[in-house]
Amino acid sequence: MNEMRSPEADDPDACLPVDFMTRTSEILMEQSLTLNEMFLELTRSAVEHQHQWPGATKDYVRLALRAQANCRASLTAMAHVERTIRARDAGADTDGE
């Protein structure tokens, strides 16, 4: 959970897509993956500490569920962006004919 994702290329500009919508989609995907990792880690911590600290377990579960809900929201937003990209690309294909 403490690791950060970083681009593989040495040149940061080489990793950036030309299209803003594509970049937005990539950011939302990274966000959803990070939130999913948080959900898994918080759930693991809740299970680990349920007998020692029942109050903390409740807090871990609450935070895990919040991370899961935010992950779902990120994926929904990404789906909207992807639909917009596909609709735009379909419009560009028909304009060229």
Backbone as JSON Lines, residues from 0, in Angstrom:
{"i":0,"aa":"M","n":[0.82,-1.19,0.0],"ca":[0.0,0.0,0.0],"c":[0.86,1.25,0.0]}
{"i":1,"aa":"N","n":[2.07,1.16,0.49],"ca":[2.93,2.32,0.57],"c":[3.73,2.57,-0.69]}
{"i":2,"aa":"E","n":[3.65,1.67,-1.66],"ca":[4.39,1.84,-2.9],"c":[3.63,2.77,-3.83]}
{"i":3,"aa":"M","n":[4.39,3.55,-4.59],"ca":[3.77,4.42,-5.58],"c":[4.02,3.84,-6.96]}
{"i":4,"aa":"R","n":[3.05,3.99,-7.81],"ca":[3.23,3.55,-9.19],"c":[3.99,4.63,-9.94]}
{"i":5,"aa":"S","n":[4.91,4.22,-10.78],"ca":[5.67,5.19,-11.56],"c":[5.81,4.69,-12.98]}
{"i":6,"aa":"P","n":[5.87,5.62,-13.94],"ca":[6.04,5.21,-15.33],"c":[7.37,4.51,-15.53]}
{"i":7,"aa":"E","n":[7.39,3.62,-16.48],"ca":[8.6,2.84,-16.76],"c":[9.63,3.62,-17.57]}
{"i":8,"aa":"A","n":[9.19,4.57,-18.36],"ca":[10.11,5.3,-19.23],"c":[10.94,6.31,-18.44]}
{"i":9,"aa":"D","n":[12.15,6.57,-18.93],"ca":[13.02,7.55,-18.28],"c":[12.54,8.98,-18.53]}
{"i":10,"aa":"D","n":[12.0,9.2,-19.71],"ca":[11.51,10.52,-20.08],"c":[10.03,10.62,-19.7]}
{"i":11,"aa":"P","n":[9.66,11.5,-18.76],"ca":[8.27,11.58,-18.34],"c":[7.32,11.95,-19.47]}
{"i":12,"aa":"D","n":[7.78,12.77,-20.41],"ca":[6.91,13.16,-21.52],"c":[6.63,12.01,-22.47]}
{"i":13,"aa":"A","n":[7.49,11.01,-22.5],"ca":[7.28,9.86,-23.37],"c":[6.11,9.01,-22.89]}
{"i":14,"aa":"C","n":[5.78,9.11,-21.62],"ca":[4.69,8.31,-21.05],"c":[3.34,8.97,-21.25]}
{"i":15,"aa":"L","n":[3.33,10.26,-21.52],"ca":[2.06,10.97,-21.6],"c":[1.38,10.74,-22.94]}
{"i":16,"aa":"P","n":[0.1,10.39,-22.89],"ca":[-0.63,10.27,-24.15],"c":[-0.91,11.66,-24.72]}
{"i":17,"aa":"V","n":[-1.15,11.71,-25.99],"ca":[-1.42,12.97,-26.64],"c":[-2.79,13.49,-26.25]}
{"i":18,"aa":"D","n":[-3.72,12.61,-26.04],"ca":[-5.12,12.95,-25.82],"c":[-5.43,13.14,-24.33]}
{"i":19,"aa":"F","n":[-6.1,14.24,-24.0],"ca":[-6.49,14.53,-22.63],"c":[-7.44,13.48,-22.08]}
{"i":20,"aa":"M","n":[-8.4,13.03,-22.88],"ca":[-9.38,12.05,-22.41],"c":[-8.7,10.71,-22.11]}
{"i":21,"aa":"T","n":[-7.73,10.34,-22.91],"ca":[-6.99,9.1,-22.66],"c":[-6.22,9.22,-21.35]}
{"i":22,"aa":"R","n":[-5.59,10.35,-21.13],"ca":[-4.85,10.57,-19.87],"c":[-5.8,10.53,-18.68]}
{"i":23,"aa":"T","n":[-6.98,11.13,-18.81],"ca":[-7.98,11.1,-17.75],"c":[-8.38,9.67,-17.44]}
{"i":24,"aa":"S","n":[-8.58,8.88,-18.47],"ca":[-8.94,7.48,-18.29],"c":[-7.83,6.72,-17.56]}
{"i":25,"aa":"E","n":[-6.59,6.98,-17.92],"ca":[-5.45,6.32,-17.26],"c":[-5.36,6.7,-15.79]}
{"i":26,"aa":"I","n":[-5.58,7.98,-15.49],"ca":[-5.53,8.44,-14.1],"c":[-6.63,7.77,-13.28]}
{"i":27,"aa":"L","n":[-7.83,7.68,-13.85],"ca":[-8.94,7.04,-13.14],"c":[-8.67,5.55,-12.92]}
{"i":28,"aa":"M","n":[-8.02,4.9,-13.88],"ca":[-7.69,3.49,-13.7],"c":[-6.67,3.32,-12.57]}
{"i":29,"aa":"E","n":[-5.63,4.16,-12.55],"ca":[-4.64,4.09,-11.47],"c":[-5.28,4.37,-10.12]}
{"i":30,"aa":"Q","n":[-6.2,5.33,-10.11],"ca":[-6.88,5.65,-8.86],"c":[-7.71,4.47,-8.38]}
{"i":31,"aa":"S","n":[-8.42,3.82,-9.27],"ca":[-9.25,2.68,-8.87],"c":[-8.38,1.51,-8.41]}
{"i":32,"aa":"L","n":[-7.24,1.29,-9.05],"ca":[-6.33,0.23,-8.6],"c":[-5.76,0.53,-7.21]}
{"i":33,"aa":"T","n":[-5.4,1.77,-6.98],"ca":[-4.88,2.17,-5.68],"c":[-5.95,2.02,-4.6]}
{"i":34,"aa":"L","n":[-7.17,2.44,-4.89],"ca":[-8.25,2.3,-3.93],"c":[-8.57,0.84,-3.65]}
{"i":35,"aa":"N","n":[-8.47,0.0,-4.67],"ca":[-8.69,-1.43,-4.46],"c":[-7.61,-2.0,-3.54]}
{"i":36,"aa":"E","n":[-6.36,-1.58,-3.74],"ca":[-5.27,-2.02,-2.85],"c":[-5.52,-1.56,-1.42]}
{"i":37,"aa":"M","n":[-6.01,-0.33,-1.28],"ca":[-6.34,0.17,0.06],"c":[-7.44,-0.67,0.7]}
{"i":38,"aa":"F","n":[-8.46,-1.01,-0.09],"ca":[-9.55,-1.84,0.42],"c":[-9.01,-3.17,0.93]}
{"i":39,"aa":"L","n":[-8.16,-3.81,0.13],"ca":[-7.61,-5.11,0.52],"c":[-6.75,-5.01,1.78]}
{"i":40,"aa":"E","n":[-5.92,-3.98,1.84],"ca":[-5.04,-3.8,3.0],"c":[-5.83,-3.48,4.27]}
{"i":41,"aa":"L","n":[-6.83,-2.62,4.15],"ca":[-7.65,-2.28,5.32],"c":[-8.47,-3.47,5.79]}
{"i":42,"aa":"T","n":[-8.96,-4.27,4.85],"ca":[-9.71,-5.48,5.22],"c":[-8.79,-6.47,5.93]}
{"i":43,"aa":"R","n":[-7.59,-6.62,5.42],"ca":[-6.63,-7.52,6.06],"c":[-6.31,-7.05,7.48]}
{"i":44,"aa":"S","n":[-6.12,-5.76,7.65],"ca":[-5.84,-5.21,8.98],"c":[-7.02,-5.41,9.92]}
{"i":45,"aa":"A","n":[-8.22,-5.25,9.42],"ca":[-9.41,-5.46,10.25],"c":[-9.48,-6.89,10.76]}
{"i":46,"aa":"V","n":[-9.22,-7.84,9.87],"ca":[-9.27,-9.25,10.26],"c":[-8.15,-9.57,11.25]}
{"i":47,"aa":"E","n":[-6.97,-9.02,11.01],"ca":[-5.82,-9.27,11.87],"c":[-6.03,-8.78,13.3]}
{"i":48,"aa":"H","n":[-6.68,-7.64,13.44],"ca":[-6.77,-6.98,14.74],"c":[-8.16,-7.08,15.38]}
{"i":49,"aa":"Q","n":[-9.03,-7.93,14.85],"ca":[-10.4,-7.95,15.35],"c":[-10.51,-8.38,16.81]}
{"i":50,"aa":"H","n":[-9.64,-9.24,17.28],"ca":[-9.73,-9.71,18.66],"c":[-9.03,-8.76,19.64]}
{"i":51,"aa":"Q","n":[-7.95,-8.13,19.19],"ca":[-7.21,-7.23,20.07],"c":[-7.9,-5.88,20.25]}
{"i":52,"aa":"W","n":[-8.35,-5.31,19.13],"ca":[-8.95,-3.97,19.15],"c":[-10.26,-3.97,18.36]}
{"i":53,"aa":"P","n":[-11.36,-4.37,18.98],"ca":[-12.64,-4.41,18.27],"c":[-13.08,-3.04,17.74]}
{"i":54,"aa":"G","n":[-12.8,-1.98,18.5],"ca":[-13.17,-0.64,18.04],"c":[-12.41,-0.23,16.8]}
{"i":55,"aa":"A","n":[-11.13,-0.55,16.78],"ca":[-10.3,-0.23,15.61],"c":[-10.73,-1.05,14.41]}
{"i":56,"aa":"T","n":[-11.16,-2.28,14.66],"ca":[-11.63,-3.14,13.56],"c":[-12.8,-2.49,12.85]}
{"i":57,"aa":"K","n":[-13.71,-1.93,13.63],"ca":[-14.87,-1.25,13.06],"c":[-14.42,-0.08,12.17]}
{"i":58,"aa":"D","n":[-13.44,0.67,12.64],"ca":[-12.92,1.79,11.86],"c":[-12.23,1.32,10.57]}
{"i":59,"aa":"Y","n":[-11.46,0.23,10.67],"ca":[-10.81,-0.33,9.48],"c":[-11.85,-0.76,8.44]}
{"i":60,"aa":"V","n":[-12.9,-1.42,8.91],"ca":[-13.95,-1.88,7.99],"c":[-14.65,-0.68,7.35]}
{"i":61,"aa":"R","n":[-14.92,0.34,8.13],"ca":[-15.57,1.54,7.6],"c":[-14.7,2.2,6.52]}
{"i":62,"aa":"L","n":[-13.4,2.32,6.8],"ca":[-12.49,2.89,5.81],"c":[-12.36,2.01,4.57]}
{"i":63,"aa":"A","n":[-12.35,0.7,4.78],"ca":[-12.27,-0.23,3.64],"c":[-13.49,-0.08,2.74]}
{"i":64,"aa":"L","n":[-14.66,0.02,3.35],"ca":[-15.88,0.18,2.55],"c":[-15.9,1.52,1.83]}
{"i":65,"aa":"R","n":[-15.35,2.55,2.45],"ca":[-15.27,3.85,1.78],"c":[-14.32,3.77,0.58]}
{"i":66,"aa":"A","n":[-13.19,3.09,0.75],"ca":[-12.25,2.91,-0.36],"c":[-12.9,2.13,-1.49]}
{"i":67,"aa":"Q","n":[-13.68,1.1,-1.13],"ca":[-14.36,0.3,-2.15],"c":[-15.39,1.15,-2.91]}
{"i":68,"aa":"A","n":[-16.14,1.98,-2.2],"ca":[-17.13,2.85,-2.85],"c":[-16.44,3.85,-3.77]}
{"i":69,"aa":"N","n":[-15.32,4.41,-3.33],"ca":[-14.59,5.35,-4.17],"c":[-13.98,4.66,-5.38]}
{"i":70,"aa":"C","n":[-13.56,3.42,-5.22],"ca":[-13.05,2.63,-6.35],"c":[-14.15,2.45,-7.39]}
{"i":71,"aa":"R","n":[-15.34,2.1,-6.92],"ca":[-16.48,1.93,-7.81],"c":[-16.8,3.24,-8.54]}
{"i":72,"aa":"A","n":[-16.75,4.36,-7.81],"ca":[-17.02,5.66,-8.43],"c":[-15.96,5.99,-9.49]}
{"i":73,"aa":"S","n":[-14.71,5.66,-9.22],"ca":[-13.64,5.9,-10.2],"c":[-13.86,5.07,-11.46]}
{"i":74,"aa":"L","n":[-14.27,3.82,-11.27],"ca":[-14.52,2.96,-12.43],"c":[-15.72,3.44,-13.23]}
{"i":75,"aa":"T","n":[-16.74,3.94,-12.55],"ca":[-17.91,4.49,-13.25],"c":[-17.51,5.72,-14.06]}
{"i":76,"aa":"A","n":[-16.71,6.6,-13.46],"ca":[-16.24,7.78,-14.18],"c":[-15.38,7.39,-15.37]}
{"i":77,"aa":"M","n":[-14.54,6.37,-15.18],"ca":[-13.7,5.9,-16.28],"c":[-14.56,5.34,-17.41]}
{"i":78,"aa":"A","n":[-15.64,4.64,-17.07],"ca":[-16.53,4.1,-18.09],"c":[-17.17,5.24,-18.89]}
{"i":79,"aa":"H","n":[-17.54,6.32,-18.22],"ca":[-18.1,7.48,-18.94],"c":[-17.07,8.09,-19.88]}
{"i":80,"aa":"V","n":[-15.84,8.2,-19.42],"ca":[-14.77,8.74,-20.27],"c":[-14.54,7.83,-21.47]}
{"i":81,"aa":"E","n":[-14.5,6.52,-21.23],"ca":[-14.28,5.57,-22.33],"c":[-15.42,5.64,-23.36]}
{"i":82,"aa":"R","n":[-16.66,5.78,-22.88],"ca":[-17.78,5.91,-23.82],"c":[-17.64,7.18,-24.65]}
{"i":83,"aa":"T","n":[-17.2,8.25,-24.01],"ca":[-17.0,9.52,-24.72],"c":[-15.91,9.37,-25.78]}
{"i":84,"aa":"I","n":[-14.83,8.7,-25.42],"ca":[-13.74,8.48,-26.38],"c":[-14.23,7.66,-27.56]}
{"i":85,"aa":"R","n":[-14.96,6.57,-27.28],"ca":[-15.47,5.72,-28.37],"c":[-16.45,6.47,-29.26]}
{"i":86,"aa":"A","n":[-17.33,7.27,-28.65],"ca":[-18.29,8.04,-29.44],"c":[-17.58,9.06,-30.31]}
{"i":87,"aa":"R","n":[-16.56,9.71,-29.75],"ca":[-15.79,10.69,-30.51],"c":[-15.06,10.02,-31.67]}
{"i":88,"aa":"D","n":[-14.44,8.86,-31.38],"ca":[-13.72,8.14,-32.42],"c":[-14.66,7.62,-33.5]}
{"i":89,"aa":"A","n":[-15.84,7.18,-33.11],"ca":[-16.82,6.72,-34.09],"c":[-17.28,7.88,-34.96]}
{"i":90,"aa":"G","n":[-17.44,9.06,-34.37],"ca":[-17.8,10.25,-35.13],"c":[-16.7,10.66,-36.09]}
{"i":91,"aa":"A","n":[-15.46,10.51,-35.67],"ca":[-14.33,10.85,-36.54],"c":[-14.24,9.88,-37.7]}
{"i":92,"aa":"D","n":[-14.58,8.61,-37.47],"ca":[-14.54,7.61,-38.54],"c":[-15.61,7.89,-39.58]}
{"i":93,"aa":"T","n":[-16.8,8.29,-39.16],"ca":[-17.88,8.54,-40.12],"c":[-17.69,9.86,-40.85]}
{"i":94,"aa":"D","n":[-17.02,10.84,-40.23],"ca":[-16.77,12.12,-40.89],"c":[-15.78,11.98,-42.03]}
{"i":95,"aa":"G","n":[-14.89,11.03,-41.93],"ca":[-13.86,10.84,-42.95],"c":[-14.36,10.15,-44.2]}
{"i":96,"aa":"E","n":[-15.55,9.57,-44.14],"ca":[-16.05,8.82,-45.31],"c":[-16.81,9.69,-46.26]}
